[in-house]
PDB file of N, CA and C in Angstrom:
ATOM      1  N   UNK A 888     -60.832  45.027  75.383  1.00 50.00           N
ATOM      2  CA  UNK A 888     -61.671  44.062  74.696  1.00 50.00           C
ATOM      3  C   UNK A 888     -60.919  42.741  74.620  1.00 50.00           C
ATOM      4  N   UNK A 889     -61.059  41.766  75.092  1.00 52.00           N
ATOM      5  CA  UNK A 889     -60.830  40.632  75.212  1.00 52.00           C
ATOM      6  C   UNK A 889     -61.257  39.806  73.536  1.00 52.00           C
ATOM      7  N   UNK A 890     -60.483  38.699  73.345  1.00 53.00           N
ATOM      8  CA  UNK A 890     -60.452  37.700  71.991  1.00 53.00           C
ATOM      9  C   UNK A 890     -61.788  37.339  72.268  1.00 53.00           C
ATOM     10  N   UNK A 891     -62.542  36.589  73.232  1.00 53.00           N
ATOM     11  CA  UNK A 891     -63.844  36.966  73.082  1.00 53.00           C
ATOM     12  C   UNK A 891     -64.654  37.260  72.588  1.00 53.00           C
ATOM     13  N   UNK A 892     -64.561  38.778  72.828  1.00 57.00           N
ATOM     14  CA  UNK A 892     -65.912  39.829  72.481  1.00 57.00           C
ATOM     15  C   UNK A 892     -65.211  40.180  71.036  1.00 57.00           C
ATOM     16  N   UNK A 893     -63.944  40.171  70.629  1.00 65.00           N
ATOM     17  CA  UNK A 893     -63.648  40.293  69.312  1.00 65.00           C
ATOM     18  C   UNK A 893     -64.393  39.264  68.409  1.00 65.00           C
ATOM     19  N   UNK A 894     -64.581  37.880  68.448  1.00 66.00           N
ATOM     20  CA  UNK A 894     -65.240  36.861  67.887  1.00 66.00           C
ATOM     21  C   UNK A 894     -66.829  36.595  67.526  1.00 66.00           C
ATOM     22  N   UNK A 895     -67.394  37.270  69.050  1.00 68.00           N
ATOM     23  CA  UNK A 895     -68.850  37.864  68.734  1.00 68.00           C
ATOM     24  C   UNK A 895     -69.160  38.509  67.856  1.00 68.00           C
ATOM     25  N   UNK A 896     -68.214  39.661  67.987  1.00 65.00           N
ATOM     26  CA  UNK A 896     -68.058  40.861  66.672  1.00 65.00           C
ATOM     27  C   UNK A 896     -68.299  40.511  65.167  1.00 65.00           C
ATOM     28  N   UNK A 897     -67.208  39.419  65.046  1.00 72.00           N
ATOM     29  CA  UNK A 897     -67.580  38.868  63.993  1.00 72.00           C
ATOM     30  C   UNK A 897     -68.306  38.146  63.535  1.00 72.00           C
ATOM     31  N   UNK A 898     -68.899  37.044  64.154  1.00 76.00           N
ATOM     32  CA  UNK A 898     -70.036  36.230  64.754  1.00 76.00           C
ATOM     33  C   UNK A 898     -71.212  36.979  63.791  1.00 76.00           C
ATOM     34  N   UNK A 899     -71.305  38.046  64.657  1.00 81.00           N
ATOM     35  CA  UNK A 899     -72.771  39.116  64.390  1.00 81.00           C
ATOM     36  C   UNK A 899     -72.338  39.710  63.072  1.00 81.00           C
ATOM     37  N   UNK A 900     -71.331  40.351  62.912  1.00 85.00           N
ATOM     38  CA  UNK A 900     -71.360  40.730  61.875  1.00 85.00           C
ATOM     39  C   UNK A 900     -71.128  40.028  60.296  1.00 85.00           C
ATOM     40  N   UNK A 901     -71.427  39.131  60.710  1.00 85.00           N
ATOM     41  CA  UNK A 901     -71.024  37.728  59.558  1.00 85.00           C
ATOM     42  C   UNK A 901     -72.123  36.911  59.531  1.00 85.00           C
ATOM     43  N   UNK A 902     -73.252  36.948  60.433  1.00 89.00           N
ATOM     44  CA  UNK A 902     -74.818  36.484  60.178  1.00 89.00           C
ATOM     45  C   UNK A 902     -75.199  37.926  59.469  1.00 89.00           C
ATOM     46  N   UNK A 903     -75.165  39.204  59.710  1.00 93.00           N
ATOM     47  CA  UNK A 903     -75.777  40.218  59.342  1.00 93.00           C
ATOM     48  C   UNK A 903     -75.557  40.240  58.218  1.00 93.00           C
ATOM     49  N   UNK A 904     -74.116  40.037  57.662  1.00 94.00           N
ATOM     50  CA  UNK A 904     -73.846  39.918  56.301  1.00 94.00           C
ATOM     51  C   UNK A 904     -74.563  38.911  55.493  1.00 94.00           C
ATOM     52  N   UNK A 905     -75.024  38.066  55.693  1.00 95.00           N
ATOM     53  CA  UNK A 905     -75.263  36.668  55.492  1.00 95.00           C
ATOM     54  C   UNK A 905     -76.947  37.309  54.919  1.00 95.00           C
ATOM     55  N   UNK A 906     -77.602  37.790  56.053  1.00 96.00           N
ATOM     56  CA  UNK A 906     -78.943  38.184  55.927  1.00 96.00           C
ATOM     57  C   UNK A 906     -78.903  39.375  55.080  1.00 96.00           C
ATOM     58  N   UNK A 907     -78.080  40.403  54.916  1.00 97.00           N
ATOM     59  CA  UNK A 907     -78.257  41.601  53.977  1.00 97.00           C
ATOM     60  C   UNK A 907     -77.984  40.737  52.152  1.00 97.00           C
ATOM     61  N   UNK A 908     -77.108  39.703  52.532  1.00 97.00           N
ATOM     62  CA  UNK A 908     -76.905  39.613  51.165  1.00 97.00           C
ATOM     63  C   UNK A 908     -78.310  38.702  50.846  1.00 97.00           C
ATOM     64  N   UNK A 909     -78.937  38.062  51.288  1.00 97.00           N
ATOM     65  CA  UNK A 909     -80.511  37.444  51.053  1.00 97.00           C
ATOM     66  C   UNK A 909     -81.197  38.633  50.509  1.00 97.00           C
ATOM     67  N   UNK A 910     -80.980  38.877  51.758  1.00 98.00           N
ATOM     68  CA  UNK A 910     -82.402  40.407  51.486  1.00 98.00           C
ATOM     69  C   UNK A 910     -82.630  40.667  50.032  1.00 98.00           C
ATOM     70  N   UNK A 911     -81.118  41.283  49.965  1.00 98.00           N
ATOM     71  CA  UNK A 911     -80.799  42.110  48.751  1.00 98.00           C
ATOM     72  C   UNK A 911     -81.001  41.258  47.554  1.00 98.00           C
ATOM     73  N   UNK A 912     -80.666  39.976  47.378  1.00 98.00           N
ATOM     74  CA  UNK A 912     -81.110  39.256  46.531  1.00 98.00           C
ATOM     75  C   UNK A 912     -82.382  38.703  46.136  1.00 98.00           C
ATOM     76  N   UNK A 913     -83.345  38.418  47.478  1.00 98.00           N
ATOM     77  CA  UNK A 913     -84.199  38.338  47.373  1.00 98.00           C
ATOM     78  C   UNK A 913     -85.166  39.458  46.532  1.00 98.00           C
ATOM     79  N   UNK A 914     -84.709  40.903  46.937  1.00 98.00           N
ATOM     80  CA  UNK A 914     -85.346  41.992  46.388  1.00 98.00           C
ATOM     81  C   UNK A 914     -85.261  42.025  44.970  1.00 98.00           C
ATOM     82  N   UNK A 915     -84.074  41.980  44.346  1.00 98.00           N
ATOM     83  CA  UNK A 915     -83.695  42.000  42.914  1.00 98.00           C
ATOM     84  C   UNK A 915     -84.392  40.913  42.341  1.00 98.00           C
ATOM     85  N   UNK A 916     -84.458  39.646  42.825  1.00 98.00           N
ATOM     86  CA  UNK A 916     -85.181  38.475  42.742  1.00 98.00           C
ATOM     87  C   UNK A 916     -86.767  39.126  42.187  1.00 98.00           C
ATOM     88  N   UNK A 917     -87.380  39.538  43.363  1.00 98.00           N
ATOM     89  CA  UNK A 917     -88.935  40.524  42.934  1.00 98.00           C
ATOM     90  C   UNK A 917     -89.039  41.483  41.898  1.00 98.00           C
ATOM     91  N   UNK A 918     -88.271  42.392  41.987  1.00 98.00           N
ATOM     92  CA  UNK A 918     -87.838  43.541  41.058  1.00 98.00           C
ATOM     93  C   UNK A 918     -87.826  42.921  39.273  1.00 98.00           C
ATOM     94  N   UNK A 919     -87.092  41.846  39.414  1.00 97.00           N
ATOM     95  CA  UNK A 919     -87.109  41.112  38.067  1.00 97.00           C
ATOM     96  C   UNK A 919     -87.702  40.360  37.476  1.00 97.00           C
ATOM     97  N   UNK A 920     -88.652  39.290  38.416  1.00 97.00           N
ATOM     98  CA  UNK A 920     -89.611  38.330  37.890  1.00 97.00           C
ATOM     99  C   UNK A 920     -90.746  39.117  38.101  1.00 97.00           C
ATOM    100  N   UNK A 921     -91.475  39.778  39.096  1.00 98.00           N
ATOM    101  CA  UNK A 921     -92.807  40.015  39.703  1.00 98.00           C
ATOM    102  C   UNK A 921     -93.072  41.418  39.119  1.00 98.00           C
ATOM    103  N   UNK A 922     -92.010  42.498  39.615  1.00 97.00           N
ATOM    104  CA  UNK A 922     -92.122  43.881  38.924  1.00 97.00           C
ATOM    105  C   UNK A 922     -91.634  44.111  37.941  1.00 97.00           C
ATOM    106  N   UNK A 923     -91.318  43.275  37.274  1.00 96.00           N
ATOM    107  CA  UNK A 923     -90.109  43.685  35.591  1.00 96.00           C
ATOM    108  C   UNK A 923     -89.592  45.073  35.644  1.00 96.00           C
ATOM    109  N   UNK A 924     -89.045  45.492  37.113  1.00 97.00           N
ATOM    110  CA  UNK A 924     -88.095  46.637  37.002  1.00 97.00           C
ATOM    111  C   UNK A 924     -86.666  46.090  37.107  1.00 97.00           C
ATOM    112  N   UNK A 925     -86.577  46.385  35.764  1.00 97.00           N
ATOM    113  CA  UNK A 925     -84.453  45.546  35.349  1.00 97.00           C
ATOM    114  C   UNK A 925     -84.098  46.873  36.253  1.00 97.00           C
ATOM    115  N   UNK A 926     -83.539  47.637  35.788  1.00 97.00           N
ATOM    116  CA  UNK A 926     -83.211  49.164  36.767  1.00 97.00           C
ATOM    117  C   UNK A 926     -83.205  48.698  38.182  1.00 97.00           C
ATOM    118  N   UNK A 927     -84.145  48.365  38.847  1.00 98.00           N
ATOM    119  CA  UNK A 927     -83.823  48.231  39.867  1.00 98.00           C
ATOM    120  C   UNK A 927     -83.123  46.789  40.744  1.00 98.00           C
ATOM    121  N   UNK A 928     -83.953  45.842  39.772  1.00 98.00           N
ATOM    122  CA  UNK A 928     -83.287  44.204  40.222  1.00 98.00           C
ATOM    123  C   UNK A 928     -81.676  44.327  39.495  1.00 98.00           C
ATOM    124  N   UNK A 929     -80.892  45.201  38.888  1.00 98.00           N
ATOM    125  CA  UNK A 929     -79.805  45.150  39.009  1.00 98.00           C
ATOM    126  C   UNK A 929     -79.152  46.261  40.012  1.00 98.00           C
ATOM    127  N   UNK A 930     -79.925  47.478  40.211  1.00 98.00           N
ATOM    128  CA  UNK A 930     -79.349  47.814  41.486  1.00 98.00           C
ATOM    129  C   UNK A 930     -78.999  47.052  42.261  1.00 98.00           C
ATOM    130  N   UNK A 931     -80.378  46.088  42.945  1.00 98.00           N
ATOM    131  CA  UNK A 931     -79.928  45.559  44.079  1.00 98.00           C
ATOM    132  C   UNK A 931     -79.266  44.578  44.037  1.00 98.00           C
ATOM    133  N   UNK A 932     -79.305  43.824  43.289  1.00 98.00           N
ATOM    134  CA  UNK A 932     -78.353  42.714  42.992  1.00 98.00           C
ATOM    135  C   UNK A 932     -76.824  43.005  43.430  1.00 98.00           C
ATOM    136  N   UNK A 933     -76.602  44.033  42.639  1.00 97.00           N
ATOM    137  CA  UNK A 933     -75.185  44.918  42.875  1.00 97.00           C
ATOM    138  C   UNK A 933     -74.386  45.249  44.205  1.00 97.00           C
ATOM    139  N   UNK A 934     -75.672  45.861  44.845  1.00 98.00           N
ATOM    140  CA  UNK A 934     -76.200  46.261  46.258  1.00 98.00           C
ATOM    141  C   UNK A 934     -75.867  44.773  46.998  1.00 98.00           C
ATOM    142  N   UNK A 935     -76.387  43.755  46.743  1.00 98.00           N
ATOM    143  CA  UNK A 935     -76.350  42.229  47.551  1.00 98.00           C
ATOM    144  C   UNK A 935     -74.435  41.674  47.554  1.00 98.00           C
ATOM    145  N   UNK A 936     -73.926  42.385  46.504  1.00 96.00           N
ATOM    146  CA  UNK A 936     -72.344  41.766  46.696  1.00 96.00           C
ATOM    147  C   UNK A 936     -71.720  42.805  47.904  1.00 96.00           C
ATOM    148  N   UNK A 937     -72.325  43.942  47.970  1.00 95.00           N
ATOM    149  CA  UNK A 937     -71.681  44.467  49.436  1.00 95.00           C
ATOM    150  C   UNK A 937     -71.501  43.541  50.620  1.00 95.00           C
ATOM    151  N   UNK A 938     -72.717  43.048  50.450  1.00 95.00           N
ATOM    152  CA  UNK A 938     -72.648  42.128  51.925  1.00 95.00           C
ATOM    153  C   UNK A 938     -71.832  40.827  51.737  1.00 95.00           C
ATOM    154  N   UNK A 939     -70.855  40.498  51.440  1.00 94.00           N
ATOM    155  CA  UNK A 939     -69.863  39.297  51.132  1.00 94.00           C
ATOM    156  C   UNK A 939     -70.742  37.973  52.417  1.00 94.00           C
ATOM    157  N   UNK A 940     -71.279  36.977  51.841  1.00 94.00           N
ATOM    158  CA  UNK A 940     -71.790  35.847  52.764  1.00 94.00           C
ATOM    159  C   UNK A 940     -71.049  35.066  53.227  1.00 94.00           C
ATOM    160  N   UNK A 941     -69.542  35.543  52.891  1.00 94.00           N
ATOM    161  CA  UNK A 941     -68.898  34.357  53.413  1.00 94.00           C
ATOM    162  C   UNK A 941     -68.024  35.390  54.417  1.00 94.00           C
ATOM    163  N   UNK A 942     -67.190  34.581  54.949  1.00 91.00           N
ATOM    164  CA  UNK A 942     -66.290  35.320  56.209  1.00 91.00           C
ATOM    165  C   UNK A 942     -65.466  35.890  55.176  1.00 91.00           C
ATOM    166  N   UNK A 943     -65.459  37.264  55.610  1.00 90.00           N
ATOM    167  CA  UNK A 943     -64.577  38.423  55.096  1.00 90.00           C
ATOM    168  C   UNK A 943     -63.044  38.298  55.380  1.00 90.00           C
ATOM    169  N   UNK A 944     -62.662  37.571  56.412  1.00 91.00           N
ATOM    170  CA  UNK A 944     -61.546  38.199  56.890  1.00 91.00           C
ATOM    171  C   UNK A 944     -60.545  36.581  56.608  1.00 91.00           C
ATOM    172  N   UNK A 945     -61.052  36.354  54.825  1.00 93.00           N
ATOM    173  CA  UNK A 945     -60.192  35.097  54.570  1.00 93.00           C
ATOM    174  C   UNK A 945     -59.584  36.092  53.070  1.00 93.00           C
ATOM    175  N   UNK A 946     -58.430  35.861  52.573  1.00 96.00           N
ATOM    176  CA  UNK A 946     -58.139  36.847  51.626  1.00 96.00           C
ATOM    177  C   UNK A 946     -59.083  35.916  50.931  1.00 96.00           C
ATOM    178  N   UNK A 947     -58.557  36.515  49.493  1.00 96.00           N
ATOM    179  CA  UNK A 947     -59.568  36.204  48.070  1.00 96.00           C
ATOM    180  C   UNK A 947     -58.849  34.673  47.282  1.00 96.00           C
ATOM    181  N   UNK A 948     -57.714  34.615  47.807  1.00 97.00           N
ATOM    182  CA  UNK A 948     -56.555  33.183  47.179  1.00 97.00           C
ATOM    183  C   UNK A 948     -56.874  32.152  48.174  1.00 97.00           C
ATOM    184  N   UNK A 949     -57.466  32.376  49.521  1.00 97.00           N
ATOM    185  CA  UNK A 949     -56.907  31.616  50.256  1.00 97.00           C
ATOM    186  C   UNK A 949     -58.666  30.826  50.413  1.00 97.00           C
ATOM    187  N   UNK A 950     -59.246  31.686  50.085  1.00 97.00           N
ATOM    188  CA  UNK A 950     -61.060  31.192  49.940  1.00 97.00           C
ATOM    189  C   UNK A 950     -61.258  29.490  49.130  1.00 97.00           C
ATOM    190  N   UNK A 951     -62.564  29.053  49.456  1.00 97.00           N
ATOM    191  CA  UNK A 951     -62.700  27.418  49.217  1.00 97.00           C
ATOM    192  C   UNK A 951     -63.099  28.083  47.639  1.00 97.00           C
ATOM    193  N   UNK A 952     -62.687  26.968  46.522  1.00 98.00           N
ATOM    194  CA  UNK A 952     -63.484  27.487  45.350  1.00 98.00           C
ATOM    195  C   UNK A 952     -64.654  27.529  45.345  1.00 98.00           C
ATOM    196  N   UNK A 953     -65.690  26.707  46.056  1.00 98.00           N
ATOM    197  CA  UNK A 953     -66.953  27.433  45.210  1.00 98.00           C
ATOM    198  C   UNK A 953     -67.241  28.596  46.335  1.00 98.00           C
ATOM    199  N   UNK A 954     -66.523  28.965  47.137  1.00 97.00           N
ATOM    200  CA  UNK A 954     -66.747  30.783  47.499  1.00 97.00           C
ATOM    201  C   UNK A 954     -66.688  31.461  46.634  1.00 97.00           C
ATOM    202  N   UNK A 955     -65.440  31.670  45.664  1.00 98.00           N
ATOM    203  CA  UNK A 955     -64.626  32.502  44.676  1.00 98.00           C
ATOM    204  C   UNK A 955     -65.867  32.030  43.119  1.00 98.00           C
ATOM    205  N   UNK A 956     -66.026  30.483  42.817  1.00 98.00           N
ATOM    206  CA  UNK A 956     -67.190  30.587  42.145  1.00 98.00           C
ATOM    207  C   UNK A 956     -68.362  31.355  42.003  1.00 98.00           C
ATOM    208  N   UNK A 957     -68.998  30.946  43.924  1.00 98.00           N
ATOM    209  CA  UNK A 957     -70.128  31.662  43.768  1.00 98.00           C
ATOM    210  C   UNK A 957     -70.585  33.439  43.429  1.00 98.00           C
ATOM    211  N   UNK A 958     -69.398  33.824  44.060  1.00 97.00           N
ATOM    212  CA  UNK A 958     -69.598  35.069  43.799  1.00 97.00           C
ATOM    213  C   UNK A 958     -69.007  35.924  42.145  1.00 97.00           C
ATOM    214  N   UNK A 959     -68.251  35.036  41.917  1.00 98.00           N
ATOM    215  CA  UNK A 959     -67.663  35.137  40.205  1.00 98.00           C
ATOM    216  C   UNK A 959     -68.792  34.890  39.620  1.00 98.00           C
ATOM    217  N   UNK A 960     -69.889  34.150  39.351  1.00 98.00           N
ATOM    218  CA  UNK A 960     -71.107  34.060  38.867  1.00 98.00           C
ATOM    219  C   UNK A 960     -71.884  35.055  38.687  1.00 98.00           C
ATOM    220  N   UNK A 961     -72.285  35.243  40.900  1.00 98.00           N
ATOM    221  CA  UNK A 961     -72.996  36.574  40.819  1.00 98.00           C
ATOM    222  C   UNK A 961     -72.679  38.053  40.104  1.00 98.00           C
ATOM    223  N   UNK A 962     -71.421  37.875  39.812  1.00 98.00           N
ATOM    224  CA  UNK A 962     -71.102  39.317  39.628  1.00 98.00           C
ATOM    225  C   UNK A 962     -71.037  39.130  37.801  1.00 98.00           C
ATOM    226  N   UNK A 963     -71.285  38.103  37.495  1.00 98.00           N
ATOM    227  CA  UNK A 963     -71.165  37.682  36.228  1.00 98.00           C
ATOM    228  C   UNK A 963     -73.241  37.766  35.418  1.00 98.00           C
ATOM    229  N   UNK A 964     -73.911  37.265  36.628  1.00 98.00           N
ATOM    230  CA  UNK A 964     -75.418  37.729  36.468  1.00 98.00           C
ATOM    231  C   UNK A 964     -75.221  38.925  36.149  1.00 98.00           C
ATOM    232  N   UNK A 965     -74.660  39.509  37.199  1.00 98.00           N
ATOM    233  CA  UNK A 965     -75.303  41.167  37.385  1.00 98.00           C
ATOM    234  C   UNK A 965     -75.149  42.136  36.299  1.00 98.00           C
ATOM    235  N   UNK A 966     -73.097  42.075  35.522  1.00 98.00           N
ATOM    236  CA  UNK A 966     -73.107  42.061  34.517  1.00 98.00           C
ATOM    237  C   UNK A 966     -74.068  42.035  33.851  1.00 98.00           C
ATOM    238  N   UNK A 967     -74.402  40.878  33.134  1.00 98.00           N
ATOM    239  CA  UNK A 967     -75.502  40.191  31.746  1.00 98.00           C
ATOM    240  C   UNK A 967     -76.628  40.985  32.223  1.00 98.00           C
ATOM    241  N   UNK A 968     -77.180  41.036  33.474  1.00 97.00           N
ATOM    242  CA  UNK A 968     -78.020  41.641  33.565  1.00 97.00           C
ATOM    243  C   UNK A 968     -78.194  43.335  33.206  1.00 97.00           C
ATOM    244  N   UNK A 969     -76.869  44.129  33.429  1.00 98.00           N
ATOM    245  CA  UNK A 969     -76.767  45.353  33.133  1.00 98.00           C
ATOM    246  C   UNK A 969     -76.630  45.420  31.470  1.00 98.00           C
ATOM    247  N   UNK A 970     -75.562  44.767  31.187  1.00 98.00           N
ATOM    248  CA  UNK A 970     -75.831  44.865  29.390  1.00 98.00           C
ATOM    249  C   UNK A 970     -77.264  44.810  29.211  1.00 98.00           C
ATOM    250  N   UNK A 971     -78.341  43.747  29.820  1.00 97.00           N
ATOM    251  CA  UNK A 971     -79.184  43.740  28.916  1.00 97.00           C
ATOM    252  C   UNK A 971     -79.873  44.967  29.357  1.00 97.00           C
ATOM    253  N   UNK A 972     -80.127  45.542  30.549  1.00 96.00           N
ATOM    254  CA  UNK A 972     -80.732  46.546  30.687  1.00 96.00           C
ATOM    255  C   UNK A 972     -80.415  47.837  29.731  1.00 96.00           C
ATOM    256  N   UNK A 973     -78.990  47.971  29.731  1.00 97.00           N
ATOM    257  CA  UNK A 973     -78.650  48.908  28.711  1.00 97.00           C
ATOM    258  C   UNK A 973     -78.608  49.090  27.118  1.00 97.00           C
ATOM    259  N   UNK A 974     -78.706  47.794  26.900  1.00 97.00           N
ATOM    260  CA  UNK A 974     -79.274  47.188  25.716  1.00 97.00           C
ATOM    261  C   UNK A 974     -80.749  47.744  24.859  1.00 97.00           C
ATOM    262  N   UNK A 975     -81.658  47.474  26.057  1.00 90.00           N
ATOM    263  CA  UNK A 975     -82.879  47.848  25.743  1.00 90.00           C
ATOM    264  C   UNK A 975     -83.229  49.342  25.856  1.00 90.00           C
TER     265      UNK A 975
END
């Protein structure tokens, strides 16, 4: 395998990531405003940080801040969002 086809690799697998983490947000997005299922719009929410949108293969120190922001937030929603589910 040539440096190349290694770069594609990532290429693809770094739009795919990009699109799973939409998806997944988008879904939780529905789940919470449209279906008022908390249960599940924090599953997926949860589910949406699997897919990291930014390039994976930068450590976690060496990332731009609002990378390390954005996803410190999300995981900071998802939180608030689980208290409140468990709350109720």
């Amino acid at each position: 395998m040539s440096t190349t086809d290694n770069s594609q690799v990532k290429t693809s697998s770094f739009k795919f990531n990009r699109w799973g983490y939409g998806a997944f947000v988008l879904v939780s997005l529905y789940f919470l405003f449209i279906s008022k299922d908390l249960g599940s719009a924090v599953a997926n929410l949860g589910i949406a940080l699997v897919f990291d949108p930014f390039d994976q293969s930068v450590p976690w120190n060496k990332r731009p801040l609002y990378q390390r922001v954005w996803l410190i937030v999300h995981l900071l929603i998802l939180l608030g969002l689980f208290g409140w589910m468990v709350a109720n």
